[in-house]
PDB file of C-alpha atoms in Angstrom:
ATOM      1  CA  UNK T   1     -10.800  51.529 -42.338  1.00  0.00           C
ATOM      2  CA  UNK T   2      -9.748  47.835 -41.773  1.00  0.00           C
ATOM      3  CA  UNK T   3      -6.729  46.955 -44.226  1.00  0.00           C
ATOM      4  CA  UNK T   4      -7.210  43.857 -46.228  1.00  0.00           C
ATOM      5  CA  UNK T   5      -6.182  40.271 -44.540  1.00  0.00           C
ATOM      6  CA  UNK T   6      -8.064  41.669 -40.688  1.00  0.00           C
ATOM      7  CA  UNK T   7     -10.685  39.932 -40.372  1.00  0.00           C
ATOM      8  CA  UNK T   8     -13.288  41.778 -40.519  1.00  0.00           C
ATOM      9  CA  UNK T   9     -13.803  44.841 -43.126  1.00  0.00           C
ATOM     10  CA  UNK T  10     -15.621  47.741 -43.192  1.00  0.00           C
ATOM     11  CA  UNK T  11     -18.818  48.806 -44.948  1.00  0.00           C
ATOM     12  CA  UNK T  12     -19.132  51.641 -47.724  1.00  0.00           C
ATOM     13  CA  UNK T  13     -20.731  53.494 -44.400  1.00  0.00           C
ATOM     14  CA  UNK T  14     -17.133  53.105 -42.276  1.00  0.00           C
ATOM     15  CA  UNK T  15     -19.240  50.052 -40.463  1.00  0.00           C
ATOM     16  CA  UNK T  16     -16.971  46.976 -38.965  1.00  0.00           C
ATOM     17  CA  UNK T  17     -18.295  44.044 -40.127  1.00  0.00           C
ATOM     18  CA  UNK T  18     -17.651  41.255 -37.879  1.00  0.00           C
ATOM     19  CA  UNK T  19     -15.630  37.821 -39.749  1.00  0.00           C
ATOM     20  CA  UNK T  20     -18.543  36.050 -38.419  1.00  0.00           C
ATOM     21  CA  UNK T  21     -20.942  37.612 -40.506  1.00  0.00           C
ATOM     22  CA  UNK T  22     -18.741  36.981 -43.219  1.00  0.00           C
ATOM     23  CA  UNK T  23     -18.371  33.191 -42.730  1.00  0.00           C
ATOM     24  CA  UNK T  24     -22.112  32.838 -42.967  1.00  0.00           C
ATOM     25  CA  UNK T  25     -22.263  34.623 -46.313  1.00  0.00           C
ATOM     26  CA  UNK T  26     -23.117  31.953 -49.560  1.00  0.00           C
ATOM     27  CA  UNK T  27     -20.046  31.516 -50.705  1.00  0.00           C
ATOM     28  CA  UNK T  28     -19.122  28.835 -53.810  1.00  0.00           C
ATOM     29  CA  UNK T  29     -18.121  25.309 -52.911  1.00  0.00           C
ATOM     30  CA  UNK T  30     -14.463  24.840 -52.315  1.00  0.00           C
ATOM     31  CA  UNK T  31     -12.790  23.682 -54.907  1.00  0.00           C
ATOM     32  CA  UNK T  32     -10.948  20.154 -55.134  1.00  0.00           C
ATOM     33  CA  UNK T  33      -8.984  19.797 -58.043  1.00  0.00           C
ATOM     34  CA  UNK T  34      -6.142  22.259 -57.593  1.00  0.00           C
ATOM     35  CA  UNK T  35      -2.854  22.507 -59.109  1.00  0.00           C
ATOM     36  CA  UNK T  36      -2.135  24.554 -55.856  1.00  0.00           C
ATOM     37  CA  UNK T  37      -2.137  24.195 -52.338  1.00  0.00           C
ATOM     38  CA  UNK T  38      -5.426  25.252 -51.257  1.00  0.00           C
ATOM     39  CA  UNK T  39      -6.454  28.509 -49.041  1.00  0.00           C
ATOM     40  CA  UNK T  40     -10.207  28.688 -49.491  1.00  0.00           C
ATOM     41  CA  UNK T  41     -11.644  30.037 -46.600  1.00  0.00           C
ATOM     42  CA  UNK T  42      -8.345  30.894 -45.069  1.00  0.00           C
ATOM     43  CA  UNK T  43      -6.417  34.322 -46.090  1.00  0.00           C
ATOM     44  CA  UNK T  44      -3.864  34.742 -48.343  1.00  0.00           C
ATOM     45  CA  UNK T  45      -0.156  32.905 -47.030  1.00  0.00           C
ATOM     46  CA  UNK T  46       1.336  36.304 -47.984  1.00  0.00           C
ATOM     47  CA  UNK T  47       0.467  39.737 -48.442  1.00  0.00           C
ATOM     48  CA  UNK T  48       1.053  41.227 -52.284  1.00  0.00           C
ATOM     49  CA  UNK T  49       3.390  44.544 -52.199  1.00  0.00           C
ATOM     50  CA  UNK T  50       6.679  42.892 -53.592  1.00  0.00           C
ATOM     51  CA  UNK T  51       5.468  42.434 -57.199  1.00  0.00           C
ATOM     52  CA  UNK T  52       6.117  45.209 -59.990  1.00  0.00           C
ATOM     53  CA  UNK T  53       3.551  46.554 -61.709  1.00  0.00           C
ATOM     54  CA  UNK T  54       3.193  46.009 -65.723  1.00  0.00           C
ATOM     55  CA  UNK T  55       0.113  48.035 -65.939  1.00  0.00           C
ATOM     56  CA  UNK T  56      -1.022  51.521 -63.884  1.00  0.00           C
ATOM     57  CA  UNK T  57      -1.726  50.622 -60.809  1.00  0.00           C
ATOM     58  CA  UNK T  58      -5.110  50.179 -59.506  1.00  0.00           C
ATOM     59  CA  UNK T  59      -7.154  50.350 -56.143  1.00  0.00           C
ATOM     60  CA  UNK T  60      -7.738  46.976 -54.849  1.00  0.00           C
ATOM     61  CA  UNK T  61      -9.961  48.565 -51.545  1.00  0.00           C
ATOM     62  CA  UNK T  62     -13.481  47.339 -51.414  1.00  0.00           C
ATOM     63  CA  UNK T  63     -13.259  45.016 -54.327  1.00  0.00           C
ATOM     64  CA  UNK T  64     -13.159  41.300 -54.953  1.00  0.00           C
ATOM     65  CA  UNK T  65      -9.989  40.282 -55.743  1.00  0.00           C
ATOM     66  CA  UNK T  66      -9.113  38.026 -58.524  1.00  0.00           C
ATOM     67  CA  UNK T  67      -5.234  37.220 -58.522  1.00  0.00           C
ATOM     68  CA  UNK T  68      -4.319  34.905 -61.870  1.00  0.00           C
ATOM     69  CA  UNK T  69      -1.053  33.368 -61.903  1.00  0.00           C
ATOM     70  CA  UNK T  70      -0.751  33.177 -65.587  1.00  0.00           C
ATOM     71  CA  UNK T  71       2.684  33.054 -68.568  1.00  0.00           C
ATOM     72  CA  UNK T  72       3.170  34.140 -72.077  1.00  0.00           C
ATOM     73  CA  UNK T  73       3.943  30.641 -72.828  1.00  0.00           C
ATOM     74  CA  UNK T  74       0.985  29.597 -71.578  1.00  0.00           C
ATOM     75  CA  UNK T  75      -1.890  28.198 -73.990  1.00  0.00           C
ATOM     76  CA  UNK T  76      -4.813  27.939 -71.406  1.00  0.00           C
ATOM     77  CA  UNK T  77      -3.788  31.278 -69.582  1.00  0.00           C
ATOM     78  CA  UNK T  78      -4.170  32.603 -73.092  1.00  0.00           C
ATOM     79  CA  UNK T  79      -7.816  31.374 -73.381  1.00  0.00           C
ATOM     80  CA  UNK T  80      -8.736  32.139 -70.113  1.00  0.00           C
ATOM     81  CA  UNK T  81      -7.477  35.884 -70.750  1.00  0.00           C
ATOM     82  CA  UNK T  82     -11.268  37.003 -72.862  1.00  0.00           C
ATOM     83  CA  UNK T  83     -13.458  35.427 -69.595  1.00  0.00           C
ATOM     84  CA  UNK T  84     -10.914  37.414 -67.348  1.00  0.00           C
ATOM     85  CA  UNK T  85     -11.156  40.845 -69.183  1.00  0.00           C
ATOM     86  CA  UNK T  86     -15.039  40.677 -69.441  1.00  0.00           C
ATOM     87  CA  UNK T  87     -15.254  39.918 -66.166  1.00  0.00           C
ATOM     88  CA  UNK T  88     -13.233  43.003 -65.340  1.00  0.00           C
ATOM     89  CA  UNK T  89     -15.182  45.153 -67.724  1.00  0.00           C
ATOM     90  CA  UNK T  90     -18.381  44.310 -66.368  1.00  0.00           C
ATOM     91  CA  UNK T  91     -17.574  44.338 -62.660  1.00  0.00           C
ATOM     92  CA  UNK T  92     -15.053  47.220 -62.729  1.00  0.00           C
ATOM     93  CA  UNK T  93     -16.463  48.898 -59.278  1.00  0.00           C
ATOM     94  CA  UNK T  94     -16.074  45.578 -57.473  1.00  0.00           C
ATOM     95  CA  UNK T  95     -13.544  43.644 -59.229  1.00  0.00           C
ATOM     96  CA  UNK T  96      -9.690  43.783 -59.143  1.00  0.00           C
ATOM     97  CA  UNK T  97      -8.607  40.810 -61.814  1.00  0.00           C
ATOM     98  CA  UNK T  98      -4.555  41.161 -61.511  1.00  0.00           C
ATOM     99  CA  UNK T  99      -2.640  39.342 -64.042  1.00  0.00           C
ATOM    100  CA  UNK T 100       0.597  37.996 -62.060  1.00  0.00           C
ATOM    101  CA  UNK T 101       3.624  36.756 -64.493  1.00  0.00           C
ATOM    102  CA  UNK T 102       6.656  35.121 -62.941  1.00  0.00           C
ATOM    103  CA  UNK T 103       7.491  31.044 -63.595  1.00  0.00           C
ATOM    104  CA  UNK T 104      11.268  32.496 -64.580  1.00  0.00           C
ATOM    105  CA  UNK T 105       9.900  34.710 -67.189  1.00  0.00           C
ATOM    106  CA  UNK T 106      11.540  38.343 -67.253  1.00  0.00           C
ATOM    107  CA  UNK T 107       9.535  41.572 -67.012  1.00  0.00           C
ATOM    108  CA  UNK T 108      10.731  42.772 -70.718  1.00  0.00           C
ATOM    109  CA  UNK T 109       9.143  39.385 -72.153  1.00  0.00           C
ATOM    110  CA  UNK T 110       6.131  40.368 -70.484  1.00  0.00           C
ATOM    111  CA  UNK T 111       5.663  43.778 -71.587  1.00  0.00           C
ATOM    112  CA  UNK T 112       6.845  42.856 -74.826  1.00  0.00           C
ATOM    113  CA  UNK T 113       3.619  40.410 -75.097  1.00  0.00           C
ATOM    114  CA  UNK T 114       1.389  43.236 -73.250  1.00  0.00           C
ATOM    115  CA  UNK T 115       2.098  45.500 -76.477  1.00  0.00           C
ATOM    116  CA  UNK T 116      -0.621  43.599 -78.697  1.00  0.00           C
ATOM    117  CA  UNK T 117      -2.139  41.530 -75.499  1.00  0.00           C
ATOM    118  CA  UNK T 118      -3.159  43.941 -72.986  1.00  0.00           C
ATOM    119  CA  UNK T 119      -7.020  43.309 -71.758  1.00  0.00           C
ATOM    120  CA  UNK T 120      -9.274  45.876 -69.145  1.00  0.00           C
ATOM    121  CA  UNK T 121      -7.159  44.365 -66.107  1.00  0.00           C
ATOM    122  CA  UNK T 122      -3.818  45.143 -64.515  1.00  0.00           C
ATOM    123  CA  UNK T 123      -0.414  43.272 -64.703  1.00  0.00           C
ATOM    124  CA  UNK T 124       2.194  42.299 -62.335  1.00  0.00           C
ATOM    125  CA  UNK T 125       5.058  40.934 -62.076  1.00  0.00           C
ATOM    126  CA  UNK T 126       7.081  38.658 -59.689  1.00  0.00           C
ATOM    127  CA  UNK T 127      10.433  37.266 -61.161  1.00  0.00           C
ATOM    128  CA  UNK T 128      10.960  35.543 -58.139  1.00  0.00           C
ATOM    129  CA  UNK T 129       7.467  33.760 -57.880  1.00  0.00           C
ATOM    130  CA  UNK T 130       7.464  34.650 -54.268  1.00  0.00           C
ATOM    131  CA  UNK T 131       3.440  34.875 -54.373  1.00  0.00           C
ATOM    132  CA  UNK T 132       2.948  32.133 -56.244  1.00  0.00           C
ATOM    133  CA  UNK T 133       5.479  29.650 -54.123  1.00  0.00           C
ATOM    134  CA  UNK T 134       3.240  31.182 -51.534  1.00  0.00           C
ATOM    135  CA  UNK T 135       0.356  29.623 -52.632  1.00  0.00           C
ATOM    136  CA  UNK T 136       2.247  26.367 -53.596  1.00  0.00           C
ATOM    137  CA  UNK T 137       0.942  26.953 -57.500  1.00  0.00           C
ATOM    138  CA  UNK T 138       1.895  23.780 -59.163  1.00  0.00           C
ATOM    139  CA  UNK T 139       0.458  24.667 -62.439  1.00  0.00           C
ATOM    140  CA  UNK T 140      -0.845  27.509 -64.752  1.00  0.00           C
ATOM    141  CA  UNK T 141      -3.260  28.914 -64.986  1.00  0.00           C
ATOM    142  CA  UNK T 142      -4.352  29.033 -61.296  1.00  0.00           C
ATOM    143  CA  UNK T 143      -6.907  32.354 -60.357  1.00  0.00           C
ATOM    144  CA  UNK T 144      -7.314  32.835 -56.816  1.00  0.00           C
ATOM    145  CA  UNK T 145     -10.664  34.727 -55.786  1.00  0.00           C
ATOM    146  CA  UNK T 146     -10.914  37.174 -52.697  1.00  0.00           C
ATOM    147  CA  UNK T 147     -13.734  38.569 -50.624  1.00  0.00           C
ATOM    148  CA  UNK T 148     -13.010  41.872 -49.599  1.00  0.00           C
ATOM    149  CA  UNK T 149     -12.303  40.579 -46.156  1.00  0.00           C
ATOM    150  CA  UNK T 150      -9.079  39.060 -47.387  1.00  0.00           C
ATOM    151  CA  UNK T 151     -10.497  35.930 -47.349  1.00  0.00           C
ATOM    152  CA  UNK T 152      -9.708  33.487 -50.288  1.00  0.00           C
ATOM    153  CA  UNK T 153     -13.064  32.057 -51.511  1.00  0.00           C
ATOM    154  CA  UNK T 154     -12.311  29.887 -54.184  1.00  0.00           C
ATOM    155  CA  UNK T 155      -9.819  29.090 -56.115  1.00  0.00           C
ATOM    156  CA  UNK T 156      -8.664  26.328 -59.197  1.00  0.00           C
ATOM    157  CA  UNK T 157      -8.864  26.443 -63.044  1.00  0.00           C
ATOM    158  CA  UNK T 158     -10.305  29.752 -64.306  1.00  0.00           C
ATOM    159  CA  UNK T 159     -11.531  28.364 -67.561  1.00  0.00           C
ATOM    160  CA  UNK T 160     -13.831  26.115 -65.708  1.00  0.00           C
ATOM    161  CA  UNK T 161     -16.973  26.107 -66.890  1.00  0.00           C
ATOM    162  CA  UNK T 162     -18.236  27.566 -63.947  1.00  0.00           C
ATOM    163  CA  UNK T 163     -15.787  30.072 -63.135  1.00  0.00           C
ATOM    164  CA  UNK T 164     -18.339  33.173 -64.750  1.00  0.00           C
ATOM    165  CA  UNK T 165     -21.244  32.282 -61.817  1.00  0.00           C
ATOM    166  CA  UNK T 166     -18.756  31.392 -58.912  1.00  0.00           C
ATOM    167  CA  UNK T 167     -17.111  35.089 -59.373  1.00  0.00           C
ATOM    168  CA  UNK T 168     -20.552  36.193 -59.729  1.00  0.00           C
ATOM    169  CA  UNK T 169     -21.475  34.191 -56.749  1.00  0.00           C
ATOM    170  CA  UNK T 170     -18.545  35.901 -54.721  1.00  0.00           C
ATOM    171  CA  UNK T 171     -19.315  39.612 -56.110  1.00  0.00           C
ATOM    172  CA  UNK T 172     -22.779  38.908 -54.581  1.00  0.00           C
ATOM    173  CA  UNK T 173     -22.051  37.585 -51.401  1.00  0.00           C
ATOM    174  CA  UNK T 174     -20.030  40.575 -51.056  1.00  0.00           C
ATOM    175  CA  UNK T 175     -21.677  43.084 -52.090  1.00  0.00           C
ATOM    176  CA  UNK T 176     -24.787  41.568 -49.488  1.00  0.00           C
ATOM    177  CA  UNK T 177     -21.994  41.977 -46.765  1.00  0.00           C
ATOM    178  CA  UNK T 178     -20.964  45.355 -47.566  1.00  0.00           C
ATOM    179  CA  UNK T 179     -24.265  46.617 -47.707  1.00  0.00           C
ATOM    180  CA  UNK T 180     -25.940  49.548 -46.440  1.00  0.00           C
ATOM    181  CA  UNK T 181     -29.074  47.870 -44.854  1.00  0.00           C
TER     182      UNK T 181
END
């Protein structure tokens, strides 16, 4: 198949589907308050493969990505964590939800506050904040939400109050591309 970032991707039947298709697929509004710069309806400014992994690893192929550049310090990543991790539970055959630490913190800190933290999703790591300078993340929390095509589809403030139906919106829109009809 395709590898994520192309863009096009490939059905659950090995089928190309064209970007084209995918651009005409309902995706959410873009979002306009950011504490980032913004990518939505662009792909990501860098690929992921430098960060360590806190958690096993998991397969990110076919699924909807959602990348959440999140601290231990942090009180709204904190709150935010419960939407994320049902999220994950109920989507977990089309949803990735990765839990990226950096902002200077060290990887024992992190695992430290994994030991009575952990939720249903995975953890990384990047001490040098390489894929969140990437993104130009300004502040934290900041969840960045993928279409299997690579594709960032929204992205802001994942303890919006609409952040349960845009996901859902996403997983949808997806799931109508990848499609076997």
């Amino acid at each position: 198949g395709l590898e994520r970032g192309q863009v096009a991707a490939t059905s659950s039947e090995g089928i190309t589907i064209p970007a084209a298709m995918y651009a005409k697929a309902d995706w959410p509004a873009h979002n306009k308050k950011l504490s980032a710069s913004s990518f939505q309806g662009k792909p990501m400014p860098m690929e992921m493969g430098n960060e360590e992994w806190i958690s096993s690893e998991v397969s990110t192929q076919g699924k909807v990505l959602v990348i959440d550049f999140w601290a231990t310090w942090c009180g709204p990543c904190k709150r935010a964590a419960p939407t994320l991790d049902k999220l994950q539970k109920s989507n977990t055959d089309e949803l990735a939800v990765l839990a990226v630490s950096g902002s200077g913190e060290k990887v024992g800190v992190v695992k430290k506050y994994l030991v009575k933290n952990a939720k249903s999703y995975s953890y990384l790591h990047d001490e040098r904040t390489r894929l969140s300078n990437a993104f130009g993340v300004r502040g934290i929390p900041h969840t960045v939400v993928l279409s299997t095509d690579g594709v960032v589809r929204w992205q802001g403030f994942p303890g919006n109050a609409d952040f349960e139906g845009i996901l859902e919106q996403v997983v949808l829109a997806d799931r109508a591309m990848r499609s076997d009809d």
